[in-house]
Tab-separated table of C-alpha atoms in Angstrom:
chain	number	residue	atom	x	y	z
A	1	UNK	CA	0.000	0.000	0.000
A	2	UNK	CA	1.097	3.885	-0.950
A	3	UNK	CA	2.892	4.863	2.432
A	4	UNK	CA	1.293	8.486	1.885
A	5	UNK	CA	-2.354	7.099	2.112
A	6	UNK	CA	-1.149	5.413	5.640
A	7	UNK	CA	0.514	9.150	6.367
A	8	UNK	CA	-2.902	10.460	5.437
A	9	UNK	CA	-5.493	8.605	7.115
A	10	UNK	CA	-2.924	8.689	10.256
A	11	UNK	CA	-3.468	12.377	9.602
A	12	UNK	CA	-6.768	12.563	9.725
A	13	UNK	CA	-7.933	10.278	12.015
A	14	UNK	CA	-9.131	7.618	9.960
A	15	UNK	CA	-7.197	4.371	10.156
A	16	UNK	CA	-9.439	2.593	12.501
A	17	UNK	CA	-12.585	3.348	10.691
A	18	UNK	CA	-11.259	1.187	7.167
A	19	UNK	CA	-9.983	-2.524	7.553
A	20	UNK	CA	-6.411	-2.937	5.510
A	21	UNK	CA	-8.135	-4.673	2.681
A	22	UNK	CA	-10.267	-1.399	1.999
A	23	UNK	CA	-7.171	0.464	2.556
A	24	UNK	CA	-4.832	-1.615	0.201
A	25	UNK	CA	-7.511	-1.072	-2.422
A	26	UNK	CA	-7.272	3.058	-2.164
A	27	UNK	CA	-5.174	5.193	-4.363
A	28	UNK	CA	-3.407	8.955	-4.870
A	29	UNK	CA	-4.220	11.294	-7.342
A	30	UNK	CA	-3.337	15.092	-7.722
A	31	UNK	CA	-4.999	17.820	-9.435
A	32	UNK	CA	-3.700	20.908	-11.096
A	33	UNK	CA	-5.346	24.137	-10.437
A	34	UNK	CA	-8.142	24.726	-12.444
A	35	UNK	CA	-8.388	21.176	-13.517
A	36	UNK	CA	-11.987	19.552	-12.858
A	37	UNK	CA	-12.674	16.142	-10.514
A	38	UNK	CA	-15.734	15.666	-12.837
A	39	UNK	CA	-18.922	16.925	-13.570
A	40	UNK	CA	-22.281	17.258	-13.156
A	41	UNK	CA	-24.068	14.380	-14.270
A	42	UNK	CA	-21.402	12.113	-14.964
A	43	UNK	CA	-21.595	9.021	-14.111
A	44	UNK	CA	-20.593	8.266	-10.406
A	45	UNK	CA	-17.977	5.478	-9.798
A	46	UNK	CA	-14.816	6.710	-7.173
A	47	UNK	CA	-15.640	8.304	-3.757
A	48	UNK	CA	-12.855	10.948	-3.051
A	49	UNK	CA	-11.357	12.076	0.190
A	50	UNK	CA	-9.474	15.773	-0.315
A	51	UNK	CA	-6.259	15.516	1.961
A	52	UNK	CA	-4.476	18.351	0.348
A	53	UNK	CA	-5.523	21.797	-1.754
A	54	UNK	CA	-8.613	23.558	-1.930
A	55	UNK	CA	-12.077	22.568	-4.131
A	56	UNK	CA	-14.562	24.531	-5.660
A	57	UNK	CA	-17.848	22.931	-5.923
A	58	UNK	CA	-21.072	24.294	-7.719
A	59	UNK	CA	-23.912	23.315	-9.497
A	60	UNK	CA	-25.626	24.204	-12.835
A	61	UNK	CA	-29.847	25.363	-11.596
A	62	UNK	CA	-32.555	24.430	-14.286
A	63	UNK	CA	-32.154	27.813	-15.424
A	64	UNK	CA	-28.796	27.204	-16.586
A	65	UNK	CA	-26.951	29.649	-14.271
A	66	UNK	CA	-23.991	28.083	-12.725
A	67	UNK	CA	-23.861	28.543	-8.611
A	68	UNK	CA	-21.267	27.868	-6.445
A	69	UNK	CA	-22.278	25.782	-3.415
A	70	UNK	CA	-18.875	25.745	-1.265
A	71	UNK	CA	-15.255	25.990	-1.059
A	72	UNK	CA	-13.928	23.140	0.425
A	73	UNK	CA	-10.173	22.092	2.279
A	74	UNK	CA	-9.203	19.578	4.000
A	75	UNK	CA	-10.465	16.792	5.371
A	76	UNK	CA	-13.282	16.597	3.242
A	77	UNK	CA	-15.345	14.127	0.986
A	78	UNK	CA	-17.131	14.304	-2.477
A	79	UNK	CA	-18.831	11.492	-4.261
A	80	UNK	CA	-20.231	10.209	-0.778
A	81	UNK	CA	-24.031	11.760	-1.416
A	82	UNK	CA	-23.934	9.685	-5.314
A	83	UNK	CA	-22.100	6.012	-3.558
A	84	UNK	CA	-25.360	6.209	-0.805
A	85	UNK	CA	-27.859	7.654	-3.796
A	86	UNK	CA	-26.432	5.029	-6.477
A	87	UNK	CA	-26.938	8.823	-9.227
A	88	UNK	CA	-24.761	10.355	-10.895
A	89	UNK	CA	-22.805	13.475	-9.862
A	90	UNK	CA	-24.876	16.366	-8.562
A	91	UNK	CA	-22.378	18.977	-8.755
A	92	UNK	CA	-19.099	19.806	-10.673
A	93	UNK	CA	-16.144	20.131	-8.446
A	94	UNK	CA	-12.765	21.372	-9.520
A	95	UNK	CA	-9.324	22.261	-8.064
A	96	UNK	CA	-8.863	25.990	-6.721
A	97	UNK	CA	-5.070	25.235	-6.180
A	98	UNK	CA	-3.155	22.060	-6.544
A	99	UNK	CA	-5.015	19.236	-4.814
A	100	UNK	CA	-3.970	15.462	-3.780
A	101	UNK	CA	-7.172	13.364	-3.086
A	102	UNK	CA	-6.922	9.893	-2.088
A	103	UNK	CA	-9.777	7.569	-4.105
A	104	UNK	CA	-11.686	4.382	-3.502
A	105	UNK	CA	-13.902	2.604	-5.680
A	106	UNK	CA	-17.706	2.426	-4.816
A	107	UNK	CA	-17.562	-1.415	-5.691
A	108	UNK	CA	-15.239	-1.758	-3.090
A	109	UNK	CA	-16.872	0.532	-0.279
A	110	UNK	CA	-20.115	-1.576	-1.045
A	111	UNK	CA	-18.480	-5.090	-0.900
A	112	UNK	CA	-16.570	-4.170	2.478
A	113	UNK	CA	-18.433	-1.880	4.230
A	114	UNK	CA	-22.047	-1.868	3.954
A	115	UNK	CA	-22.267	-3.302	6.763
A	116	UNK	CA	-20.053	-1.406	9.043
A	117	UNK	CA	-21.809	0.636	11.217
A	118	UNK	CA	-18.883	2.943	12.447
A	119	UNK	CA	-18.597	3.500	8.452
A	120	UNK	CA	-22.221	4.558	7.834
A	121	UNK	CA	-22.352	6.284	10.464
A	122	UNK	CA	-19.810	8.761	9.152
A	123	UNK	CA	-21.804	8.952	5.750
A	124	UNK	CA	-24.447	10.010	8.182
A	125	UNK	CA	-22.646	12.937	9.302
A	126	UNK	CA	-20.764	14.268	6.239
A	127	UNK	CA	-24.126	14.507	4.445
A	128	UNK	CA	-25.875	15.980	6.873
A	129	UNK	CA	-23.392	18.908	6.990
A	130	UNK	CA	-23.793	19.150	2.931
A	131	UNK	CA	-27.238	19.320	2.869
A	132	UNK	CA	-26.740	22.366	5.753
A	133	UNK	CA	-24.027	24.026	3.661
A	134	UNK	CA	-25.705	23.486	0.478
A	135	UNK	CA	-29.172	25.315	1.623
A	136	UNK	CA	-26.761	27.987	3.129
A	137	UNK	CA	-25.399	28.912	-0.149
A	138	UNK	CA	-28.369	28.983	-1.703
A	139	UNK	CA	-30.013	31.510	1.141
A	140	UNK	CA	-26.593	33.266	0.819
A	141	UNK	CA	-26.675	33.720	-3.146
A	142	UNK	CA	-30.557	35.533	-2.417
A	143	UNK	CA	-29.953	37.435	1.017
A	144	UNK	CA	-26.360	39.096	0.138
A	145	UNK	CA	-25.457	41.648	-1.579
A	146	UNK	CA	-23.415	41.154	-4.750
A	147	UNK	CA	-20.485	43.200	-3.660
A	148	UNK	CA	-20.164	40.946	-0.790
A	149	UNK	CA	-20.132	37.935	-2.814
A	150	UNK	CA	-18.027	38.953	-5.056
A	151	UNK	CA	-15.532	40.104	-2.539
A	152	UNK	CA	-16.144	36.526	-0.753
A	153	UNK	CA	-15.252	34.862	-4.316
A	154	UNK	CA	-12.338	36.654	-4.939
A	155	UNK	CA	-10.952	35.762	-1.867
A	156	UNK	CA	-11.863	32.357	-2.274
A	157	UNK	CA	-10.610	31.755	-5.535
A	158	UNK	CA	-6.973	33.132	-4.278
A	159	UNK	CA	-5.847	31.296	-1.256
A	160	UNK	CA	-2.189	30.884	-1.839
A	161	UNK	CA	-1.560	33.781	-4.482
A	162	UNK	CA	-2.963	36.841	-4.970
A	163	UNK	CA	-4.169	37.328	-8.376
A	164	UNK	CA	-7.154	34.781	-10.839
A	165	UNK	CA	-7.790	34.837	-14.076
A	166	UNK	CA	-10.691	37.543	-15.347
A	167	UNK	CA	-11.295	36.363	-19.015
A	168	UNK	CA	-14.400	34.756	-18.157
A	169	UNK	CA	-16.194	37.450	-16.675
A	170	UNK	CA	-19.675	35.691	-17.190
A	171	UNK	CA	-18.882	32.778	-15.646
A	172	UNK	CA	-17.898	34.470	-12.526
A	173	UNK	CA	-21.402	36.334	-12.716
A	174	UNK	CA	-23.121	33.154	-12.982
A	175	UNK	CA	-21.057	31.633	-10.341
A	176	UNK	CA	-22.562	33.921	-8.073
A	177	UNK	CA	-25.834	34.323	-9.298
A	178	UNK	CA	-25.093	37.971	-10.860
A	179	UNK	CA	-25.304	39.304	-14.056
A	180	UNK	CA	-21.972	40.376	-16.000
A	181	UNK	CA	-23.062	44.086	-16.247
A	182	UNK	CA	-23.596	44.115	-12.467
A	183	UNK	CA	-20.517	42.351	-11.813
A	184	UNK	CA	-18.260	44.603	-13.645
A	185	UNK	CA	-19.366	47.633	-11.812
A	186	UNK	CA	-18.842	45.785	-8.664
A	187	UNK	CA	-14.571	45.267	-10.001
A	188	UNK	CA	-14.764	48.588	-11.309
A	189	UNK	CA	-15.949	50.274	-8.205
A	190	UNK	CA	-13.725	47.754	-5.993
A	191	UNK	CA	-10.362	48.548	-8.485
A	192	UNK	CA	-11.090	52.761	-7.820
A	193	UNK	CA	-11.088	51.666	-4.029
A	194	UNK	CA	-7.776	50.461	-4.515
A	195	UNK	CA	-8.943	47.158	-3.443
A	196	UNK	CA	-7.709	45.216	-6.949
A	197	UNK	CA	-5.913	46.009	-9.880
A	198	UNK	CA	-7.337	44.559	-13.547
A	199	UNK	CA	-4.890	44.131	-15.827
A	200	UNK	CA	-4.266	42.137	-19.005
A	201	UNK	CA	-6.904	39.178	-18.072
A	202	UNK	CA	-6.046	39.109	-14.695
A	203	UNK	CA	-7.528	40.732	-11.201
A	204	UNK	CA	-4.807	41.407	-8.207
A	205	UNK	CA	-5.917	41.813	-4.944
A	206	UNK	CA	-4.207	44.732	-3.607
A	207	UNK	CA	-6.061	44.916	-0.278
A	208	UNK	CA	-7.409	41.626	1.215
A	209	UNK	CA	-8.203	43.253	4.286
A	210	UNK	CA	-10.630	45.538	3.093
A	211	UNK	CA	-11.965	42.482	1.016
A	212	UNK	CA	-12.574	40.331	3.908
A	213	UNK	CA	-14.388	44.067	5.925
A	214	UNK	CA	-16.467	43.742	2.442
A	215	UNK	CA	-17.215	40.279	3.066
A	216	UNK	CA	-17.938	40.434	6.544
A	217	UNK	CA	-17.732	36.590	6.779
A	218	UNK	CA	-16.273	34.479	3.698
A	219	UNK	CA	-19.825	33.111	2.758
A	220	UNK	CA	-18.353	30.685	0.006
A	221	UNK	CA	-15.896	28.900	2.741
């Protein structure tokens, strides 16, 4: 077995709730920044556990606006809502920085632990919490203001470094639940602030404290 996935579930906490045979069966894989886990509505197959890196995850609404739901770091999980549902991926969730996830196969989580009640019983909690965060975000995206989101998603998107890409200016409106006229008054009035610079596709945060005073709480996190 990878010695890091021993390191990590040391880490975490989590040796004693999988027996070595579901252990021996996990693997390591790393993510670029930017670069997506999957999709929504692809088919459902790995259950993921995020041990390093932050996640981005939102959904597409039947209007076809793209929302995020959370920002996630470690520990977390994704997939674990689709292995107890036996659906397809509800949500698309992609790498904010570089990310190392360790995997595990539904097949196998079926076959060895369906019946383990310490094992379920963790299911039990981790969804619980995403069904809290997920009606939080939506009651955030109607009750805030968009400045505040979009100082929230700007410090979001730029944990480690301080500047993200601003090509796709209507994706971050959608994100949000804005339009793309309203968001670009937002950067424009935060840029004559002195709060960010834009500059040849790319926003800099000059001043992350008044960002976070903006905020007042980072709703996405």
């Amino acid at each position: 077995m990878d010695r890091r996935i021993t390191a990590y579930l040391q880490q975490f906490q989590l040796s004693g709730l999988f027996p070595d045979l579901v252990q021996q069966e996990m693997f390591v894989s790393t993510y670029a920044s930017g670069e997506r886990l999957f999709s929504q509505s692809e088919e459902a197959y790995t259950l993921y556990f995020l041990v390093e890196g932050k996640l981005k995850i939102s959904m597409l609404s039947p209007e076809g606006k793209r929302l995020i739901l959370a920002f996630k770091t470690p520990f977390d999980i994704v997939g674990d809502i689709e292995y107890v549902r036996d659906c397809p991926f509800i949500n698309t969730v992609e790498a904010v920085t570089d990310i190392v996830v360790i995997g595990i196969s539904y097949d196998v989580l079926r076959n060895e632990m369906s019946d383990n009640a310490a094992w379920l019983q963790f299911l039990l909690d981790t969804i619980t919490k995403k069904f809290e965060t997920k009606a939080r975000a939506m009651n955030f995206n109607l009750l805030y203001a968009v400045d505040v989101r979009v100082a929230s998603y700007l410090l979001s998107m730029t944990p480690t470094q301080p500047m993200l890409d601003s090509t796709s200016l209507v994706d971050m409106a959608d994100l949000i639940g804005t339009s793309y006229r309203h968001l670009n008054r937002v950067l424009q009035q935060f840029e004559k602030s002195g709060w960010i610079l834009k500059k040849r596709g790319k926003i800099t945060l000059l001043d992350r404290a008044a960002l976070l005073e903006q905020a007042g709480q980072n709703i996405y996190e």
